[in-house]
């Protein structure tokens, strides 16, 4: 390894993936370990969140003890809220146990201790899931950890660890290792368990499985510990509104500094319009389809170009798309598919990078792959429509977050549903204006956007906001905006 490090450090000043691969092949060393060793010689390291924050995979050589030479710059930090919840949560299921016991029983004498520990864990699954089995929805959530279950799990981990020392590679060993790693992760997370956790126990009657999940409601304590390993941390994103919410959930330091930068783009270049005549509440979804289709048609009729419409679910997208295509068959439509590989994604984006004078309408998911991280500049995108306020669907874990923050600060609904949803809206809206010369419109299709609880969290640069109540008003607003920029 040392000659490889010396070679790359003497001849390179940017250590990219192809560079690592070239020198690793040249010196016949493992490229991942090589990259970690070389990183010790770097001034700037670019990596995913998990290398700093994830308790399972963070880089031990950098983040085991404080190092005041380090400064952390954390980009797109709005995504860290949900990501960190998953980093500090863990799930373990009972179902793999029977299959493992069957495989190990082929050599029962040699594998007896592991078999016994697996069976003990299965009994523990069943014992502590009785309350869930008897509940109406076959699940419970409790504050207290299942301490005895965790102790049984630790016994199994120890037994497998000893057993693996004398095993040769095989399909059985691979299957045991896979479950062993899941058990280790679950047990690791149990060491972080505190009042900000809930244990979910679910009896899945469809798959006849029992699922244990340690769910982290508020990882801010652990994020702070990671950030404290360095001298300073700067967390930034284009969509941190309201900033007080992100300060609370991303470390909760009362003395941290906040700064909201003014937009570098001229306010007159962007027109935000709230379509107050559209009701996207779930009970009104079917009735909303026609007004949405009409709004899209009005939006694209005032200037030829490329537009993108974002929806909160694939089912809603398909319902509107089908009716829109029936009513306006001549409009060029592109749609996001449920599963798109990289080639399909690139093809979708290429549609917006060609023929800027031809009207094209992309139908995509709010919070999906095309609602953030894409850069369509100049006339590649001149308008965005956003259907709904982006609230996540009602679900058990969001409700647990809601209840937790209701007790802490009486803002449970806001923290669990409203603000995560509105971040998706802000990200999607941000696709329109990418340079100082870009011009475009954002149409928010939901009457709730005109309510104070949403207007109060609009980004500061949304200064040019109009509310319309019927299609004719939308047409006039669009005409006034585009007429101020002659072709």
mmCIF file of C-alpha atoms in Angstrom, residues 299-474:
data_model
loop_
_atom_site.group_PDB
_atom_site.id
_atom_site.type_symbol
_atom_site.label_atom_id
_atom_site.label_comp_id
_atom_site.label_asym_id
_atom_site.label_seq_id
_atom_site.Cartn_x
_atom_site.Cartn_y
_atom_site.Cartn_z
ATOM 1 C CA UNK A 299 -50.204 27.827 -18.190
ATOM 2 C CA UNK A 300 -48.638 26.469 -21.388
ATOM 3 C CA UNK A 301 -50.835 28.474 -23.778
ATOM 4 C CA UNK A 302 -49.319 31.882 -23.027
ATOM 5 C CA UNK A 303 -45.770 31.151 -24.176
ATOM 6 C CA UNK A 304 -44.322 28.222 -26.106
ATOM 7 C CA UNK A 305 -41.647 26.387 -24.178
ATOM 8 C CA UNK A 306 -40.900 23.651 -21.698
ATOM 9 C CA UNK A 307 -42.938 23.077 -18.545
ATOM 10 C CA UNK A 308 -42.933 20.548 -15.729
ATOM 11 C CA UNK A 309 -45.878 19.587 -13.515
ATOM 12 C CA UNK A 310 -45.227 17.877 -10.165
ATOM 13 C CA UNK A 311 -47.664 15.558 -8.361
ATOM 14 C CA UNK A 312 -47.635 14.085 -4.833
ATOM 15 C CA UNK A 313 -48.239 10.499 -6.018
ATOM 16 C CA UNK A 314 -47.978 8.354 -9.127
ATOM 17 C CA UNK A 315 -51.696 7.541 -8.999
ATOM 18 C CA UNK A 316 -52.614 11.252 -9.016
ATOM 19 C CA UNK A 317 -50.116 11.902 -11.827
ATOM 20 C CA UNK A 318 -51.579 9.150 -13.986
ATOM 21 C CA UNK A 319 -55.167 10.250 -13.397
ATOM 22 C CA UNK A 320 -54.455 13.834 -14.481
ATOM 23 C CA UNK A 321 -52.160 12.763 -17.325
ATOM 24 C CA UNK A 322 -54.766 10.444 -18.843
ATOM 25 C CA UNK A 323 -57.453 13.138 -18.846
ATOM 26 C CA UNK A 324 -55.043 15.826 -20.057
ATOM 27 C CA UNK A 325 -53.959 13.682 -23.026
ATOM 28 C CA UNK A 326 -57.598 12.984 -23.911
ATOM 29 C CA UNK A 327 -58.461 16.686 -23.866
ATOM 30 C CA UNK A 328 -55.250 18.037 -25.411
ATOM 31 C CA UNK A 329 -53.894 15.270 -27.661
ATOM 32 C CA UNK A 330 -51.661 17.629 -29.667
ATOM 33 C CA UNK A 331 -49.523 18.635 -26.657
ATOM 34 C CA UNK A 332 -46.117 16.925 -26.450
ATOM 35 C CA UNK A 333 -46.098 15.131 -23.080
ATOM 36 C CA UNK A 334 -43.220 13.409 -21.272
ATOM 37 C CA UNK A 335 -43.837 11.425 -18.094
ATOM 38 C CA UNK A 336 -41.775 10.066 -15.244
ATOM 39 C CA UNK A 337 -42.072 6.298 -14.935
ATOM 40 C CA UNK A 338 -42.184 4.423 -11.644
ATOM 41 C CA UNK A 339 -38.797 2.756 -12.203
ATOM 42 C CA UNK A 340 -36.307 4.587 -14.396
ATOM 43 C CA UNK A 341 -32.695 3.551 -14.860
ATOM 44 C CA UNK A 342 -29.995 6.122 -15.541
ATOM 45 C CA UNK A 343 -30.458 5.905 -19.328
ATOM 46 C CA UNK A 344 -34.210 6.571 -18.999
ATOM 47 C CA UNK A 345 -33.565 9.525 -16.687
ATOM 48 C CA UNK A 346 -31.120 11.049 -19.122
ATOM 49 C CA UNK A 347 -33.577 10.587 -21.984
ATOM 50 C CA UNK A 348 -36.277 12.369 -19.951
ATOM 51 C CA UNK A 349 -33.953 15.328 -19.359
ATOM 52 C CA UNK A 350 -32.791 15.433 -22.990
ATOM 53 C CA UNK A 351 -36.372 16.214 -23.999
ATOM 54 C CA UNK A 352 -35.996 19.518 -22.133
ATOM 55 C CA UNK A 353 -32.561 20.268 -23.556
ATOM 56 C CA UNK A 354 -33.730 20.367 -27.188
ATOM 57 C CA UNK A 355 -36.303 22.339 -29.227
ATOM 58 C CA UNK A 356 -36.918 25.176 -26.729
ATOM 59 C CA UNK A 357 -39.559 26.745 -28.954
ATOM 60 C CA UNK A 358 -41.684 23.589 -28.969
ATOM 61 C CA UNK A 359 -44.142 23.303 -26.090
ATOM 62 C CA UNK A 360 -43.440 20.226 -23.990
ATOM 63 C CA UNK A 361 -44.970 19.254 -20.658
ATOM 64 C CA UNK A 362 -43.221 16.886 -18.256
ATOM 65 C CA UNK A 363 -45.274 15.064 -15.629
ATOM 66 C CA UNK A 364 -43.129 14.152 -12.592
ATOM 67 C CA UNK A 365 -43.288 13.297 -8.905
ATOM 68 C CA UNK A 366 -42.974 15.871 -6.145
ATOM 69 C CA UNK A 367 -40.012 14.836 -4.014
ATOM 70 C CA UNK A 368 -38.812 12.571 -6.820
ATOM 71 C CA UNK A 369 -35.687 12.371 -8.974
ATOM 72 C CA UNK A 370 -36.634 15.346 -11.182
ATOM 73 C CA UNK A 371 -37.853 17.702 -8.456
ATOM 74 C CA UNK A 372 -34.350 18.490 -7.162
ATOM 75 C CA UNK A 373 -30.759 18.203 -8.293
ATOM 76 C CA UNK A 374 -31.458 18.859 -11.992
ATOM 77 C CA UNK A 375 -30.232 21.995 -13.720
ATOM 78 C CA UNK A 376 -32.362 23.117 -16.693
ATOM 79 C CA UNK A 377 -31.067 26.594 -17.530
ATOM 80 C CA UNK A 378 -32.236 29.462 -19.712
ATOM 81 C CA UNK A 379 -35.138 28.372 -21.951
ATOM 82 C CA UNK A 380 -34.859 24.664 -21.111
ATOM 83 C CA UNK A 381 -37.610 25.165 -18.491
ATOM 84 C CA UNK A 382 -39.839 28.240 -18.284
ATOM 85 C CA UNK A 383 -42.642 27.068 -16.027
ATOM 86 C CA UNK A 384 -43.492 24.704 -13.182
ATOM 87 C CA UNK A 385 -46.848 23.642 -11.825
ATOM 88 C CA UNK A 386 -47.020 22.079 -8.354
ATOM 89 C CA UNK A 387 -50.097 20.067 -7.454
ATOM 90 C CA UNK A 388 -50.864 19.959 -3.692
ATOM 91 C CA UNK A 389 -48.875 21.263 -0.724
ATOM 92 C CA UNK A 390 -46.746 18.110 -0.748
ATOM 93 C CA UNK A 391 -47.906 16.598 2.542
ATOM 94 C CA UNK A 392 -46.624 13.036 3.006
ATOM 95 C CA UNK A 393 -49.368 10.442 3.129
ATOM 96 C CA UNK A 394 -50.720 9.783 6.616
ATOM 97 C CA UNK A 395 -48.598 6.970 8.056
ATOM 98 C CA UNK A 396 -47.763 5.418 11.404
ATOM 99 C CA UNK A 397 -44.201 6.721 11.689
ATOM 100 C CA UNK A 398 -45.078 10.289 10.737
ATOM 101 C CA UNK A 399 -47.816 10.128 13.376
ATOM 102 C CA UNK A 400 -45.248 9.052 15.974
ATOM 103 C CA UNK A 401 -43.084 12.058 15.004
ATOM 104 C CA UNK A 402 -46.166 14.287 15.224
ATOM 105 C CA UNK A 403 -47.055 13.061 18.716
ATOM 106 C CA UNK A 404 -43.453 13.400 19.924
ATOM 107 C CA UNK A 405 -43.072 17.023 18.819
ATOM 108 C CA UNK A 406 -46.587 17.898 19.998
ATOM 109 C CA UNK A 407 -45.410 17.043 23.501
ATOM 110 C CA UNK A 408 -42.149 18.967 23.067
ATOM 111 C CA UNK A 409 -43.214 22.169 21.336
ATOM 112 C CA UNK A 410 -46.848 21.805 20.169
ATOM 113 C CA UNK A 411 -45.689 21.757 16.522
ATOM 114 C CA UNK A 412 -46.196 18.073 15.780
ATOM 115 C CA UNK A 413 -48.186 18.387 12.549
ATOM 116 C CA UNK A 414 -45.805 21.043 11.259
ATOM 117 C CA UNK A 415 -42.670 18.971 11.978
ATOM 118 C CA UNK A 416 -44.068 15.633 10.786
ATOM 119 C CA UNK A 417 -46.076 16.690 7.743
ATOM 120 C CA UNK A 418 -46.233 20.364 6.746
ATOM 121 C CA UNK A 419 -42.555 21.363 6.692
ATOM 122 C CA UNK A 420 -41.147 18.175 5.095
ATOM 123 C CA UNK A 421 -43.869 18.467 2.457
ATOM 124 C CA UNK A 422 -43.244 22.139 1.805
ATOM 125 C CA UNK A 423 -39.539 21.464 1.337
ATOM 126 C CA UNK A 424 -40.472 19.261 -1.630
ATOM 127 C CA UNK A 425 -42.520 22.167 -2.998
ATOM 128 C CA UNK A 426 -39.602 24.594 -2.617
ATOM 129 C CA UNK A 427 -37.210 22.193 -4.310
ATOM 130 C CA UNK A 428 -39.545 21.647 -7.261
ATOM 131 C CA UNK A 429 -40.158 25.393 -7.620
ATOM 132 C CA UNK A 430 -36.397 25.925 -7.634
ATOM 133 C CA UNK A 431 -36.082 24.125 -10.974
ATOM 134 C CA UNK A 432 -37.355 27.217 -12.820
ATOM 135 C CA UNK A 433 -34.831 29.987 -12.135
ATOM 136 C CA UNK A 434 -31.242 28.735 -12.411
ATOM 137 C CA UNK A 435 -29.353 31.808 -13.697
ATOM 138 C CA UNK A 436 -29.638 35.596 -13.478
ATOM 139 C CA UNK A 437 -31.176 35.704 -16.958
ATOM 140 C CA UNK A 438 -33.726 32.878 -16.533
ATOM 141 C CA UNK A 439 -37.392 33.857 -16.577
ATOM 142 C CA UNK A 440 -40.286 31.669 -15.555
ATOM 143 C CA UNK A 441 -43.539 31.061 -13.722
ATOM 144 C CA UNK A 442 -44.488 28.877 -10.759
ATOM 145 C CA UNK A 443 -48.151 27.916 -10.398
ATOM 146 C CA UNK A 444 -49.074 26.476 -6.997
ATOM 147 C CA UNK A 445 -52.235 24.408 -7.533
ATOM 148 C CA UNK A 446 -53.849 24.157 -4.114
ATOM 149 C CA UNK A 447 -56.068 26.571 -2.215
ATOM 150 C CA UNK A 448 -54.068 25.875 0.980
ATOM 151 C CA UNK A 449 -51.111 27.858 -0.391
ATOM 152 C CA UNK A 450 -53.117 31.047 0.150
ATOM 153 C CA UNK A 451 -53.545 30.261 3.861
ATOM 154 C CA UNK A 452 -51.374 32.100 6.391
ATOM 155 C CA UNK A 453 -49.723 28.929 7.703
ATOM 156 C CA UNK A 454 -48.224 28.393 4.238
ATOM 157 C CA UNK A 455 -47.710 32.011 3.203
ATOM 158 C CA UNK A 456 -45.695 32.488 6.411
ATOM 159 C CA UNK A 457 -43.146 29.864 5.338
ATOM 160 C CA UNK A 458 -42.751 30.962 1.709
ATOM 161 C CA UNK A 459 -39.085 31.586 0.823
ATOM 162 C CA UNK A 460 -38.075 35.238 1.148
ATOM 163 C CA UNK A 461 -37.350 35.498 -2.573
ATOM 164 C CA UNK A 462 -40.987 34.686 -3.455
ATOM 165 C CA UNK A 463 -41.800 38.376 -3.481
ATOM 166 C CA UNK A 464 -43.894 38.374 -6.647
ATOM 167 C CA UNK A 465 -46.936 36.325 -5.542
ATOM 168 C CA UNK A 466 -50.440 36.574 -7.013
ATOM 169 C CA UNK A 467 -53.629 34.701 -6.095
ATOM 170 C CA UNK A 468 -56.162 33.780 -8.780
ATOM 171 C CA UNK A 469 -59.594 32.204 -8.420
ATOM 172 C CA UNK A 470 -60.456 31.263 -12.007
ATOM 173 C CA UNK A 471 -58.700 30.378 -15.291
ATOM 174 C CA UNK A 472 -59.323 33.796 -16.877
ATOM 175 C CA UNK A 473 -57.451 35.486 -14.050
ATOM 176 C CA UNK A 474 -54.549 33.055 -14.509
#
